[in-house]
mmCIF file of C-alpha atoms in Angstrom:
data_model
loop_
_atom_site.group_PDB
_atom_site.id
_atom_site.type_symbol
_atom_site.label_atom_id
_atom_site.label_comp_id
_atom_site.label_asym_id
_atom_site.label_seq_id
_atom_site.Cartn_x
_atom_site.Cartn_y
_atom_site.Cartn_z
ATOM 1 C CA MET A 1 127.071 80.726 83.674
ATOM 2 C CA ALA A 2 126.951 82.939 86.751
ATOM 3 C CA ALA A 3 123.813 82.755 88.861
ATOM 4 C CA ARG A 4 121.525 85.753 88.567
ATOM 5 C CA SER A 5 121.469 88.105 91.528
ATOM 6 C CA SER A 6 118.606 87.758 93.989
ATOM 7 C CA PRO A 7 115.709 90.270 93.874
ATOM 8 C CA ILE A 8 116.956 92.041 97.005
ATOM 9 C CA GLU A 9 120.456 92.376 95.514
ATOM 10 C CA ARG A 10 119.030 93.717 92.268
ATOM 11 C CA LEU A 11 116.813 96.174 94.122
ATOM 12 C CA ASP A 12 119.736 97.391 96.217
ATOM 13 C CA LYS A 13 121.923 97.793 93.130
ATOM 14 C CA ALA A 14 119.180 99.587 91.190
ATOM 15 C CA ALA A 15 118.550 101.999 94.065
ATOM 16 C CA ARG A 16 122.263 102.756 94.410
ATOM 17 C CA THR A 17 122.542 103.292 90.658
ATOM 18 C CA MET A 18 119.831 105.927 91.059
ATOM 19 C CA GLY A 19 121.695 107.505 93.966
ATOM 20 C CA GLN A 20 119.533 106.060 96.740
ATOM 21 C CA VAL A 21 120.830 103.965 99.633
ATOM 22 C CA LEU A 22 118.102 101.921 101.275
ATOM 23 C CA GLU A 23 118.491 99.982 104.511
ATOM 24 C CA ALA A 24 118.155 96.210 104.477
ATOM 25 C CA ALA A 25 114.802 96.432 106.264
ATOM 26 C CA GLN A 26 113.526 98.875 103.642
ATOM 27 C CA LEU A 27 114.631 96.646 100.782
ATOM 28 C CA GLN A 28 112.861 93.703 102.405
ATOM 29 C CA ALA A 29 109.722 95.783 102.969
ATOM 30 C CA LEU A 30 109.656 96.654 99.277
ATOM 31 C CA LEU A 31 109.884 92.987 98.342
ATOM 32 C CA ASP A 32 107.181 92.111 100.885
ATOM 33 C CA TYR A 33 105.015 94.791 99.298
ATOM 34 C CA MET A 34 105.641 93.252 95.874
ATOM 35 C CA ALA A 35 104.714 89.796 97.176
ATOM 36 C CA GLN A 36 101.472 91.114 98.654
ATOM 37 C CA MET A 37 100.662 92.878 95.392
ATOM 38 C CA GLN A 38 101.047 89.594 93.524
ATOM 39 C CA ARG A 39 98.875 87.833 96.093
ATOM 40 C CA TRP A 40 96.078 90.407 95.959
ATOM 41 C CA ASN A 41 96.285 90.561 92.174
ATOM 42 C CA LYS A 42 94.977 87.012 91.960
ATOM 43 C CA THR A 43 91.638 88.157 93.370
ATOM 44 C CA TYR A 44 91.401 91.927 93.096
ATOM 45 C CA ASN A 45 93.188 92.855 89.857
ATOM 46 C CA LEU A 46 95.204 95.689 91.375
ATOM 47 C CA THR A 47 97.613 96.107 88.462
ATOM 48 C CA ALA A 48 97.928 94.870 84.903
ATOM 49 C CA LEU A 49 101.281 93.285 85.720
ATOM 50 C CA ARG A 50 101.281 89.812 87.237
ATOM 51 C CA ASP A 51 104.840 88.566 86.811
ATOM 52 C CA GLY A 52 107.194 89.243 89.717
ATOM 53 C CA GLU A 53 110.009 90.166 87.346
ATOM 54 C CA GLN A 54 107.855 92.828 85.688
ATOM 55 C CA ILE A 55 106.614 94.182 89.005
ATOM 56 C CA LEU A 56 110.158 94.434 90.365
ATOM 57 C CA VAL A 57 111.442 96.506 87.462
ATOM 58 C CA GLN A 58 108.402 98.303 86.067
ATOM 59 C CA HIS A 59 106.806 99.128 89.425
ATOM 60 C CA LEU A 60 109.443 99.122 92.171
ATOM 61 C CA PHE A 61 112.512 100.332 90.280
ATOM 62 C CA ASP A 62 110.346 102.867 88.452
ATOM 63 C CA SER A 63 108.931 104.251 91.700
ATOM 64 C CA VAL A 64 112.358 104.449 93.354
ATOM 65 C CA SER A 65 113.485 106.617 90.420
ATOM 66 C CA VAL A 66 111.554 109.634 91.758
ATOM 67 C CA LEU A 67 113.065 109.510 95.254
ATOM 68 C CA GLY A 68 116.130 111.550 94.340
ATOM 69 C CA PRO A 69 114.223 114.261 92.438
ATOM 70 C CA ILE A 70 111.685 114.672 95.256
ATOM 71 C CA ARG A 71 114.418 114.867 97.876
ATOM 72 C CA ALA A 72 116.211 117.475 95.772
ATOM 73 C CA ALA A 73 113.002 119.496 95.374
ATOM 74 C CA LEU A 74 112.380 119.503 99.123
ATOM 75 C CA GLY A 75 115.945 120.666 99.720
ATOM 76 C CA ALA A 76 116.537 121.364 103.400
ATOM 77 C CA ARG A 77 113.185 119.774 104.191
ATOM 78 C CA ALA A 78 114.082 116.433 102.583
ATOM 79 C CA GLY A 79 115.131 115.008 105.927
ATOM 80 C CA ALA A 80 112.214 116.475 107.839
ATOM 81 C CA ASP A 81 108.452 116.136 107.870
ATOM 82 C CA ALA A 82 106.842 116.687 104.483
ATOM 83 C CA LEU A 83 103.451 115.841 103.034
ATOM 84 C CA ILE A 84 103.512 113.902 99.767
ATOM 85 C CA VAL A 85 100.178 113.265 98.050
ATOM 86 C CA ASP A 86 100.017 110.458 95.479
ATOM 87 C CA VAL A 87 97.026 111.015 93.192
ATOM 88 C CA GLY A 88 95.498 108.086 91.334
ATOM 89 C CA SER A 89 97.784 105.908 93.412
ATOM 90 C CA GLY A 90 96.276 102.580 92.393
ATOM 91 C CA ALA A 91 98.048 99.857 94.342
ATOM 92 C CA GLY A 92 100.282 102.483 95.949
ATOM 93 C CA LEU A 93 102.723 103.413 93.225
ATOM 94 C CA PRO A 94 104.795 105.371 93.957
ATOM 95 C CA GLY A 95 103.222 106.239 97.335
ATOM 96 C CA VAL A 96 103.967 103.024 99.220
ATOM 97 C CA VAL A 97 107.533 103.010 97.892
ATOM 98 C CA LEU A 98 108.038 106.605 99.055
ATOM 99 C CA ALA A 99 106.587 105.811 102.491
ATOM 100 C CA ILE A 100 108.955 102.855 102.917
ATOM 101 C CA ALA A 101 112.026 104.770 101.761
ATOM 102 C CA CYS A 102 111.273 107.974 103.701
ATOM 103 C CA PRO A 103 109.522 107.168 106.997
ATOM 104 C CA HIS A 104 109.695 110.812 108.093
ATOM 105 C CA TRP A 105 107.429 111.859 105.210
ATOM 106 C CA GLU A 106 103.669 111.628 105.506
ATOM 107 C CA VAL A 107 102.463 109.946 102.319
ATOM 108 C CA HIS A 108 98.790 110.126 101.423
ATOM 109 C CA CYS A 109 97.547 107.872 98.603
ATOM 110 C CA ILE A 110 94.270 108.784 96.900
ATOM 111 C CA ASP A 111 92.334 106.615 94.469
ATOM 112 C CA ALA A 112 88.738 106.327 93.293
ATOM 113 C CA VAL A 113 88.807 102.496 93.353
ATOM 114 C CA GLU A 114 88.009 101.191 96.822
ATOM 115 C CA LYS A 115 89.784 97.823 96.529
ATOM 116 C CA LYS A 116 93.023 99.618 95.713
ATOM 117 C CA THR A 117 92.882 101.968 98.697
ATOM 118 C CA ALA A 118 91.940 98.973 100.878
ATOM 119 C CA PHE A 119 95.148 97.295 99.716
ATOM 120 C CA VAL A 120 97.234 100.378 100.537
ATOM 121 C CA ARG A 121 95.664 100.581 104.010
ATOM 122 C CA GLN A 122 96.486 96.912 104.485
ATOM 123 C CA MET A 123 100.098 97.624 103.517
ATOM 124 C CA SER A 124 100.269 100.454 106.054
ATOM 125 C CA GLY A 125 99.565 97.940 108.807
ATOM 126 C CA ALA A 126 101.355 94.887 107.426
ATOM 127 C CA LEU A 127 104.569 96.796 106.660
ATOM 128 C CA HIS A 128 104.412 98.942 109.830
ATOM 129 C CA LEU A 129 104.131 102.250 107.999
ATOM 130 C CA PRO A 130 102.369 104.723 110.304
ATOM 131 C CA ASN A 131 103.290 107.485 107.842
ATOM 132 C CA LEU A 132 101.181 105.937 105.064
ATOM 133 C CA ARG A 133 97.515 106.811 104.595
ATOM 134 C CA ALA A 134 94.998 105.924 101.906
ATOM 135 C CA THR A 135 91.718 107.597 100.996
ATOM 136 C CA HIS A 136 89.029 106.223 98.715
ATOM 137 C CA ALA A 137 87.713 109.318 96.934
ATOM 138 C CA ARG A 138 87.786 111.347 93.792
ATOM 139 C CA VAL A 139 90.668 113.733 94.296
ATOM 140 C CA GLU A 140 88.686 116.781 93.189
ATOM 141 C CA LYS A 141 86.102 116.158 95.931
ATOM 142 C CA LEU A 142 88.561 116.334 98.836
ATOM 143 C CA GLU A 143 89.403 119.396 100.901
ATOM 144 C CA PRO A 144 92.724 120.992 99.839
ATOM 145 C CA MET A 145 95.599 119.171 101.522
ATOM 146 C CA GLN A 146 98.453 121.716 101.291
ATOM 147 C CA ALA A 147 100.953 119.131 100.111
ATOM 148 C CA ASP A 148 104.653 119.826 99.635
ATOM 149 C CA ILE A 149 104.638 117.563 96.559
ATOM 150 C CA VAL A 150 101.726 116.132 94.560
ATOM 151 C CA VAL A 151 102.793 113.207 92.390
ATOM 152 C CA SER A 152 100.996 111.036 89.856
ATOM 153 C CA ARG A 153 102.000 107.985 87.863
ATOM 154 C CA ALA A 154 99.949 107.175 84.751
ATOM 155 C CA PHE A 155 97.013 109.074 86.239
ATOM 156 C CA ALA A 156 95.796 111.475 83.554
ATOM 157 C CA SER A 157 96.816 114.058 81.000
ATOM 158 C CA LEU A 158 98.805 117.006 82.345
ATOM 159 C CA ALA A 159 95.790 119.310 82.030
ATOM 160 C CA ASP A 160 93.514 116.900 83.877
ATOM 161 C CA PHE A 161 96.158 116.279 86.535
ATOM 162 C CA ALA A 162 96.587 120.004 87.148
ATOM 163 C CA THR A 163 92.835 120.676 87.117
ATOM 164 C CA LEU A 164 91.930 117.834 89.469
ATOM 165 C CA ALA A 165 94.918 117.780 91.790
ATOM 166 C CA GLY A 166 96.455 121.247 91.629
ATOM 167 C CA ARG A 167 94.328 122.521 94.497
ATOM 168 C CA HIS A 168 96.103 120.120 96.864
ATOM 169 C CA ALA A 169 99.531 121.715 96.320
ATOM 170 C CA ALA A 170 100.667 124.254 98.898
ATOM 171 C CA ASP A 171 101.834 127.682 97.735
ATOM 172 C CA GLY A 172 105.062 127.247 95.810
ATOM 173 C CA ALA A 173 104.720 123.464 95.680
ATOM 174 C CA SER A 174 105.087 121.402 92.509
ATOM 175 C CA LEU A 175 103.012 118.832 90.704
ATOM 176 C CA LEU A 176 105.087 115.889 89.458
ATOM 177 C CA ALA A 177 103.801 113.729 86.623
ATOM 178 C CA MET A 178 105.635 110.463 85.972
ATOM 179 C CA LYS A 179 105.531 109.857 82.231
ATOM 180 C CA GLY A 180 107.097 107.736 79.528
ATOM 181 C CA HIS A 181 107.857 109.969 76.579
ATOM 182 C CA GLU A 182 107.941 113.731 77.019
ATOM 183 C CA PRO A 183 104.254 114.726 76.589
ATOM 184 C CA GLN A 184 104.653 117.452 73.971
ATOM 185 C CA ASP A 185 101.084 116.950 72.754
ATOM 186 C CA GLU A 186 99.693 117.754 76.222
ATOM 187 C CA LYS A 187 101.487 121.078 76.660
ATOM 188 C CA GLN A 188 99.023 123.278 74.765
ATOM 189 C CA ALA A 189 95.978 121.940 76.590
ATOM 190 C CA LEU A 190 97.754 122.580 79.885
ATOM 191 C CA ILE A 191 98.404 126.205 78.926
ATOM 192 C CA GLN A 192 94.916 126.808 77.575
ATOM 193 C CA ASN A 193 92.953 125.188 80.381
ATOM 194 C CA THR A 194 94.938 125.648 83.593
ATOM 195 C CA ASP A 195 97.130 128.101 85.463
ATOM 196 C CA TRP A 196 99.919 125.509 85.614
ATOM 197 C CA ARG A 197 102.959 125.372 83.342
ATOM 198 C CA ILE A 198 105.747 122.898 82.622
ATOM 199 C CA ALA A 199 108.752 124.088 84.598
ATOM 200 C CA ARG A 200 111.040 121.353 83.290
ATOM 201 C CA VAL A 201 111.101 117.777 82.060
ATOM 202 C CA GLU A 202 113.618 115.632 83.902
ATOM 203 C CA PRO A 203 114.775 112.436 82.157
ATOM 204 C CA LEU A 204 114.819 109.378 84.407
ATOM 205 C CA THR A 205 117.018 106.342 83.885
ATOM 206 C CA VAL A 206 115.495 103.237 85.436
ATOM 207 C CA PRO A 207 117.917 100.287 85.667
ATOM 208 C CA GLU A 208 116.917 97.155 83.724
ATOM 209 C CA LEU A 209 114.017 99.009 82.091
ATOM 210 C CA ASN A 210 114.225 99.256 78.313
ATOM 211 C CA ALA A 211 111.816 102.182 78.002
ATOM 212 C CA GLN A 212 111.845 105.939 78.264
ATOM 213 C CA ARG A 213 110.868 107.587 81.536
ATOM 214 C CA CYS A 214 110.677 111.217 82.546
ATOM 215 C CA LEU A 215 109.370 113.386 85.341
ATOM 216 C CA VAL A 216 107.347 116.438 84.316
ATOM 217 C CA TRP A 217 107.498 119.267 86.830
ATOM 218 C CA LEU A 218 104.540 121.639 86.892
ATOM 219 C CA THR A 219 104.419 124.979 88.701
ATOM 220 C CA ARG A 220 101.747 127.642 88.873
ATOM 221 C CA ALA A 221 102.115 130.475 86.383
ATOM 222 C CA GLN A 222 103.353 133.669 88.027
ATOM 223 C CA GLY A 223 100.575 135.981 89.067
ATOM 224 C CA ASN A 224 98.100 133.133 89.676
ATOM 225 C CA PRO A 225 97.112 131.926 93.137
#
């Protein structure tokens, strides 16, 4: 029986399968981040996942899956400075992954749980990520941030996401909700309670993950500020 590939080989292969080429130092930084998450989890309960195998696939691979779509959305700006705000970031997913993969982006992680933002701040220093910031706050209490992209992963319903975080999106910017199944049951509440609409639902294929994933793109309805 052939030996199973190492985590760094699997991460590299998964990223390439999703159209992303990461440098060796970036791959190692992602694995160092995973190791620190496991270490902190023993005391601070950062995520529900404890097993390294689960974290690798369900957290790291899953977060890498949005790199391509975000780069495509930024277009000509994908290789330049951009502000990405990760709302309800928790232990930094996908924010820390985005900061590692795209050092030219400024990534700002926001969470209401102090121990989680403390962990992200620790990762900014430990992984040498000057482009990564973390704020302990309720997102609706912060001054508007004029982000190019606002992303969330398992944060809230679409209506709540748009209501709480929509003010941080710059004019013409999108809200991106990482979801499992397409959230058909959330569409009506979004329309009734916000000025945001589903622009499209983009299926995501995450290597080694036997579960559905999609990215829901939200844009402001025409005629609304």
